[in-house]
PDB file of C-alpha atoms in Angstrom:
ATOM      1  CA  UNK E   1      56.245 -26.802  11.091  1.00 82.00           C
ATOM      2  CA  UNK E   2      56.532 -29.423   8.391  1.00 86.00           C
ATOM      3  CA  UNK E   3      52.931 -30.560   8.990  1.00 88.00           C
ATOM      4  CA  UNK E   4      51.633 -27.002   8.517  1.00 89.00           C
ATOM      5  CA  UNK E   5      53.547 -26.612   5.241  1.00 90.00           C
ATOM      6  CA  UNK E   6      52.129 -29.898   3.922  1.00 91.00           C
ATOM      7  CA  UNK E   7      48.566 -28.882   4.822  1.00 91.00           C
ATOM      8  CA  UNK E   8      49.004 -25.473   3.178  1.00 91.00           C
ATOM      9  CA  UNK E   9      50.374 -27.113   0.029  1.00 92.00           C
ATOM     10  CA  UNK E  10      47.441 -29.566  -0.135  1.00 93.00           C
ATOM     11  CA  UNK E  11      44.971 -26.710   0.395  1.00 92.00           C
ATOM     12  CA  UNK E  12      46.605 -24.622  -2.338  1.00 93.00           C
ATOM     13  CA  UNK E  13      46.471 -27.564  -4.775  1.00 92.00           C
ATOM     14  CA  UNK E  14      42.763 -28.155  -4.012  1.00 92.00           C
ATOM     15  CA  UNK E  15      41.845 -24.485  -4.452  1.00 91.00           C
ATOM     16  CA  UNK E  16      43.846 -24.230  -7.688  1.00 92.00           C
ATOM     17  CA  UNK E  17      42.203 -27.386  -9.041  1.00 91.00           C
ATOM     18  CA  UNK E  18      38.753 -26.046  -8.199  1.00 86.00           C
ATOM     19  CA  UNK E  19      39.465 -22.726  -9.909  1.00 85.00           C
ATOM     20  CA  UNK E  20      40.837 -24.454 -13.006  1.00 84.00           C
ATOM     21  CA  UNK E  21      37.788 -26.711 -13.312  1.00 82.00           C
ATOM     22  CA  UNK E  22      35.462 -23.736 -12.785  1.00 78.00           C
ATOM     23  CA  UNK E  23      37.173 -21.701 -15.517  1.00 76.00           C
ATOM     24  CA  UNK E  24      37.082 -24.600 -17.991  1.00 75.00           C
ATOM     25  CA  UNK E  25      33.364 -25.179 -17.352  1.00 71.00           C
ATOM     26  CA  UNK E  26      32.214 -21.571 -17.629  1.00 61.00           C
ATOM     27  CA  UNK E  27      29.113 -22.338 -19.729  1.00 59.00           C
ATOM     28  CA  UNK E  28      25.906 -20.362 -19.172  1.00 52.00           C
ATOM     29  CA  UNK E  29      23.855 -21.549 -16.255  1.00 55.00           C
ATOM     30  CA  UNK E  30      20.884 -23.510 -17.517  1.00 54.00           C
ATOM     31  CA  UNK E  31      17.634 -24.107 -15.677  1.00 51.00           C
ATOM     32  CA  UNK E  32      15.851 -27.307 -16.680  1.00 52.00           C
ATOM     33  CA  UNK E  33      18.057 -27.558 -19.756  1.00 55.00           C
ATOM     34  CA  UNK E  34      16.746 -24.302 -21.288  1.00 57.00           C
ATOM     35  CA  UNK E  35      19.245 -21.537 -21.843  1.00 59.00           C
ATOM     36  CA  UNK E  36      17.731 -18.109 -22.406  1.00 62.00           C
ATOM     37  CA  UNK E  37      18.991 -14.585 -22.327  1.00 66.00           C
ATOM     38  CA  UNK E  38      16.928 -11.532 -21.469  1.00 63.00           C
ATOM     39  CA  UNK E  39      15.225 -10.096 -24.522  1.00 65.00           C
ATOM     40  CA  UNK E  40      15.247 -13.339 -26.517  1.00 70.00           C
ATOM     41  CA  UNK E  41      12.107 -15.058 -27.814  1.00 71.00           C
ATOM     42  CA  UNK E  42      12.124 -17.383 -24.787  1.00 70.00           C
ATOM     43  CA  UNK E  43      12.495 -14.493 -22.321  1.00 69.00           C
ATOM     44  CA  UNK E  44      11.103 -11.237 -23.786  1.00 74.00           C
ATOM     45  CA  UNK E  45      11.655  -7.892 -22.114  1.00 77.00           C
ATOM     46  CA  UNK E  46       8.338  -6.292 -21.125  1.00 77.00           C
ATOM     47  CA  UNK E  47       7.973  -2.621 -20.254  1.00 80.00           C
ATOM     48  CA  UNK E  48       5.799  -1.165 -17.515  1.00 81.00           C
ATOM     49  CA  UNK E  49       3.661   0.718 -20.040  1.00 81.00           C
ATOM     50  CA  UNK E  50       2.912  -2.551 -21.873  1.00 79.00           C
ATOM     51  CA  UNK E  51       1.876  -4.258 -18.618  1.00 80.00           C
ATOM     52  CA  UNK E  52      -0.294  -1.255 -17.651  1.00 82.00           C
ATOM     53  CA  UNK E  53      -1.947  -1.326 -21.082  1.00 82.00           C
ATOM     54  CA  UNK E  54      -2.722  -5.044 -20.814  1.00 80.00           C
ATOM     55  CA  UNK E  55      -4.085  -4.676 -17.262  1.00 82.00           C
ATOM     56  CA  UNK E  56      -6.264  -1.769 -18.373  1.00 83.00           C
ATOM     57  CA  UNK E  57      -7.695  -3.942 -21.170  1.00 82.00           C
ATOM     58  CA  UNK E  58      -8.483  -6.727 -18.695  1.00 82.00           C
ATOM     59  CA  UNK E  59      -9.950  -4.483 -16.017  1.00 71.00           C
ATOM     60  CA  UNK E  60     -11.664  -2.045 -18.353  1.00 57.00           C
ATOM     61  CA  UNK E  61     -10.046   0.919 -16.607  1.00 52.00           C
ATOM     62  CA  UNK E  62      -6.781   2.726 -16.351  1.00 46.00           C
ATOM     63  CA  UNK E  63      -3.863   1.664 -14.178  1.00 45.00           C
ATOM     64  CA  UNK E  64      -1.448   3.954 -12.361  1.00 46.00           C
ATOM     65  CA  UNK E  65      -1.312   7.695 -13.199  1.00 45.00           C
ATOM     66  CA  UNK E  66      -4.789   7.982 -14.788  1.00 41.00           C
ATOM     67  CA  UNK E  67      -7.852   7.840 -12.577  1.00 40.00           C
ATOM     68  CA  UNK E  68     -11.476   8.714 -13.087  1.00 41.00           C
ATOM     69  CA  UNK E  69     -13.110  11.442 -10.989  1.00 41.00           C
ATOM     70  CA  UNK E  70     -14.302  10.268  -7.584  1.00 45.00           C
ATOM     71  CA  UNK E  71     -12.127   7.146  -7.549  1.00 48.00           C
ATOM     72  CA  UNK E  72      -8.761   8.646  -6.665  1.00 48.00           C
ATOM     73  CA  UNK E  73      -6.740   6.178  -4.611  1.00 64.00           C
ATOM     74  CA  UNK E  74      -4.405   8.739  -3.036  1.00 78.00           C
ATOM     75  CA  UNK E  75      -4.840  10.097   0.470  1.00 83.00           C
ATOM     76  CA  UNK E  76      -6.031  13.688   0.486  1.00 86.00           C
ATOM     77  CA  UNK E  77      -5.568  16.100   3.389  1.00 90.00           C
ATOM     78  CA  UNK E  78      -8.933  17.771   4.099  1.00 89.00           C
ATOM     79  CA  UNK E  79      -9.733  20.534   6.591  1.00 89.00           C
ATOM     80  CA  UNK E  80     -13.273  20.368   7.968  1.00 88.00           C
ATOM     81  CA  UNK E  81     -14.263  23.790   9.355  1.00 89.00           C
ATOM     82  CA  UNK E  82     -16.262  24.093  12.563  1.00 87.00           C
ATOM     83  CA  UNK E  83     -19.982  23.745  11.880  1.00 87.00           C
ATOM     84  CA  UNK E  84     -19.471  21.651   8.712  1.00 88.00           C
ATOM     85  CA  UNK E  85     -19.838  17.892   8.283  1.00 89.00           C
ATOM     86  CA  UNK E  86     -17.652  15.693   6.095  1.00 90.00           C
ATOM     87  CA  UNK E  87     -20.073  13.276   4.404  1.00 90.00           C
ATOM     88  CA  UNK E  88     -18.176  10.258   3.067  1.00 89.00           C
ATOM     89  CA  UNK E  89     -19.133   8.175   0.063  1.00 88.00           C
ATOM     90  CA  UNK E  90     -19.524   4.413   0.051  1.00 88.00           C
ATOM     91  CA  UNK E  91     -16.186   2.683   0.723  1.00 87.00           C
ATOM     92  CA  UNK E  92     -14.387   5.875   1.721  1.00 90.00           C
ATOM     93  CA  UNK E  93     -11.617   5.655   4.320  1.00 91.00           C
ATOM     94  CA  UNK E  94     -10.908   8.494   6.752  1.00 91.00           C
ATOM     95  CA  UNK E  95      -8.256   9.073   9.416  1.00 91.00           C
ATOM     96  CA  UNK E  96      -8.752  11.947  11.879  1.00 90.00           C
ATOM     97  CA  UNK E  97      -5.352  13.585  12.386  1.00 89.00           C
ATOM     98  CA  UNK E  98      -6.010  16.853  14.260  1.00 88.00           C
ATOM     99  CA  UNK E  99      -9.000  17.832  16.382  1.00 88.00           C
ATOM    100  CA  UNK E 100     -11.857  16.037  18.113  1.00 91.00           C
ATOM    101  CA  UNK E 101     -14.446  14.474  15.830  1.00 90.00           C
ATOM    102  CA  UNK E 102     -17.975  13.170  16.359  1.00 90.00           C
ATOM    103  CA  UNK E 103     -19.521  10.385  14.255  1.00 90.00           C
ATOM    104  CA  UNK E 104     -22.603  11.196  12.195  1.00 90.00           C
ATOM    105  CA  UNK E 105     -25.031   8.700  10.682  1.00 86.00           C
ATOM    106  CA  UNK E 106     -28.426   9.231   9.093  1.00 82.00           C
ATOM    107  CA  UNK E 107     -29.630   5.831  10.385  1.00 81.00           C
ATOM    108  CA  UNK E 108     -29.046   3.541  13.394  1.00 79.00           C
ATOM    109  CA  UNK E 109     -25.944   1.932  11.876  1.00 81.00           C
ATOM    110  CA  UNK E 110     -22.552   3.494  12.291  1.00 86.00           C
ATOM    111  CA  UNK E 111     -19.038   3.819  10.956  1.00 89.00           C
ATOM    112  CA  UNK E 112     -16.545   0.948  11.118  1.00 88.00           C
ATOM    113  CA  UNK E 113     -13.496   1.817  13.238  1.00 88.00           C
ATOM    114  CA  UNK E 114     -11.036  -0.651  11.708  1.00 89.00           C
ATOM    115  CA  UNK E 115      -8.227   0.209  14.131  1.00 88.00           C
ATOM    116  CA  UNK E 116     -10.302  -0.189  17.272  1.00 86.00           C
ATOM    117  CA  UNK E 117     -12.481  -2.990  15.921  1.00 88.00           C
ATOM    118  CA  UNK E 118     -15.673  -1.186  16.926  1.00 88.00           C
ATOM    119  CA  UNK E 119     -18.745   0.396  15.353  1.00 88.00           C
ATOM    120  CA  UNK E 120     -19.070   4.141  15.934  1.00 88.00           C
ATOM    121  CA  UNK E 121     -22.730   5.140  16.045  1.00 87.00           C
ATOM    122  CA  UNK E 122     -24.161   8.656  15.774  1.00 88.00           C
ATOM    123  CA  UNK E 123     -22.805  11.029  18.439  1.00 87.00           C
ATOM    124  CA  UNK E 124     -19.827   8.884  19.540  1.00 89.00           C
ATOM    125  CA  UNK E 125     -16.347  10.419  19.717  1.00 88.00           C
ATOM    126  CA  UNK E 126     -14.002   9.394  16.922  1.00 90.00           C
ATOM    127  CA  UNK E 127     -10.469   8.542  18.138  1.00 90.00           C
ATOM    128  CA  UNK E 128      -7.595  10.281  16.372  1.00 87.00           C
ATOM    129  CA  UNK E 129      -5.292   8.228  14.150  1.00 90.00           C
ATOM    130  CA  UNK E 130      -7.878   5.438  13.729  1.00 91.00           C
ATOM    131  CA  UNK E 131      -8.784   4.173  10.255  1.00 91.00           C
ATOM    132  CA  UNK E 132     -12.515   4.595   9.646  1.00 91.00           C
ATOM    133  CA  UNK E 133     -14.418   2.847   6.857  1.00 91.00           C
ATOM    134  CA  UNK E 134     -17.736   4.231   5.640  1.00 89.00           C
ATOM    135  CA  UNK E 135     -19.708   1.232   4.314  1.00 86.00           C
ATOM    136  CA  UNK E 136     -22.588   3.312   2.894  1.00 86.00           C
ATOM    137  CA  UNK E 137     -23.403   6.898   2.034  1.00 87.00           C
ATOM    138  CA  UNK E 138     -25.256   9.056   4.554  1.00 86.00           C
ATOM    139  CA  UNK E 139     -22.508   8.860   7.165  1.00 90.00           C
ATOM    140  CA  UNK E 140     -19.759  11.239   8.095  1.00 90.00           C
ATOM    141  CA  UNK E 141     -17.831  13.055  10.796  1.00 91.00           C
ATOM    142  CA  UNK E 142     -18.052  16.553  12.190  1.00 89.00           C
ATOM    143  CA  UNK E 143     -15.905  18.636  14.549  1.00 91.00           C
ATOM    144  CA  UNK E 144     -16.817  18.439  18.230  1.00 88.00           C
ATOM    145  CA  UNK E 145     -19.064  21.457  18.990  1.00 87.00           C
ATOM    146  CA  UNK E 146     -17.008  22.131  22.158  1.00 87.00           C
ATOM    147  CA  UNK E 147     -13.888  23.002  20.140  1.00 85.00           C
ATOM    148  CA  UNK E 148     -13.342  26.226  18.210  1.00 83.00           C
ATOM    149  CA  UNK E 149     -11.132  24.844  15.468  1.00 84.00           C
ATOM    150  CA  UNK E 150     -12.134  22.374  12.801  1.00 85.00           C
ATOM    151  CA  UNK E 151     -10.620  19.023  11.916  1.00 89.00           C
ATOM    152  CA  UNK E 152      -7.741  17.903   9.762  1.00 89.00           C
ATOM    153  CA  UNK E 153      -8.370  14.480   8.255  1.00 91.00           C
ATOM    154  CA  UNK E 154      -6.890  12.182   5.640  1.00 92.00           C
ATOM    155  CA  UNK E 155      -9.473  10.940   3.127  1.00 91.00           C
ATOM    156  CA  UNK E 156      -9.210   8.110   0.613  1.00 90.00           C
ATOM    157  CA  UNK E 157     -12.340   8.123  -1.542  1.00 88.00           C
ATOM    158  CA  UNK E 158     -15.242  10.411  -2.323  1.00 88.00           C
ATOM    159  CA  UNK E 159     -16.656  12.966   0.130  1.00 89.00           C
ATOM    160  CA  UNK E 160     -18.552  16.234   0.376  1.00 89.00           C
ATOM    161  CA  UNK E 161     -18.484  19.030   2.959  1.00 89.00           C
ATOM    162  CA  UNK E 162     -21.968  20.076   4.108  1.00 86.00           C
TER     163      UNK E 162
END
């Protein structure tokens, strides 16, 4: 019992000493000898609008919220009626969500199926929930003629319904 009391006393003294030293040395933490506080000249506070403005100056365009027509970067839900073809612009991404789709191409090349790692040429079935990339204009997707309903797709980029 006496040994336990001695160990507890030594532990209490060590903890108390550590706390006392820590409270006496409560200076600001310095990195590489430079002390700065947020908002000072060494560490200015920058707002999101300022960063967006500077990025827009560098890139020559707008950032966030403002987009130019035809370059919207948000996914859009599009319904393709039976008998119509969704013609995608260059660089457009499409995901077929509902319905059976057929690939369309005006030339021998096809549509890049990024999920499956394949090239979908004209007349091939497009798998649902696969990300498709249209490298050039003149390519698109249309509903399978054997189904009565159209398609529901997600589109990121420019497109037209023909």
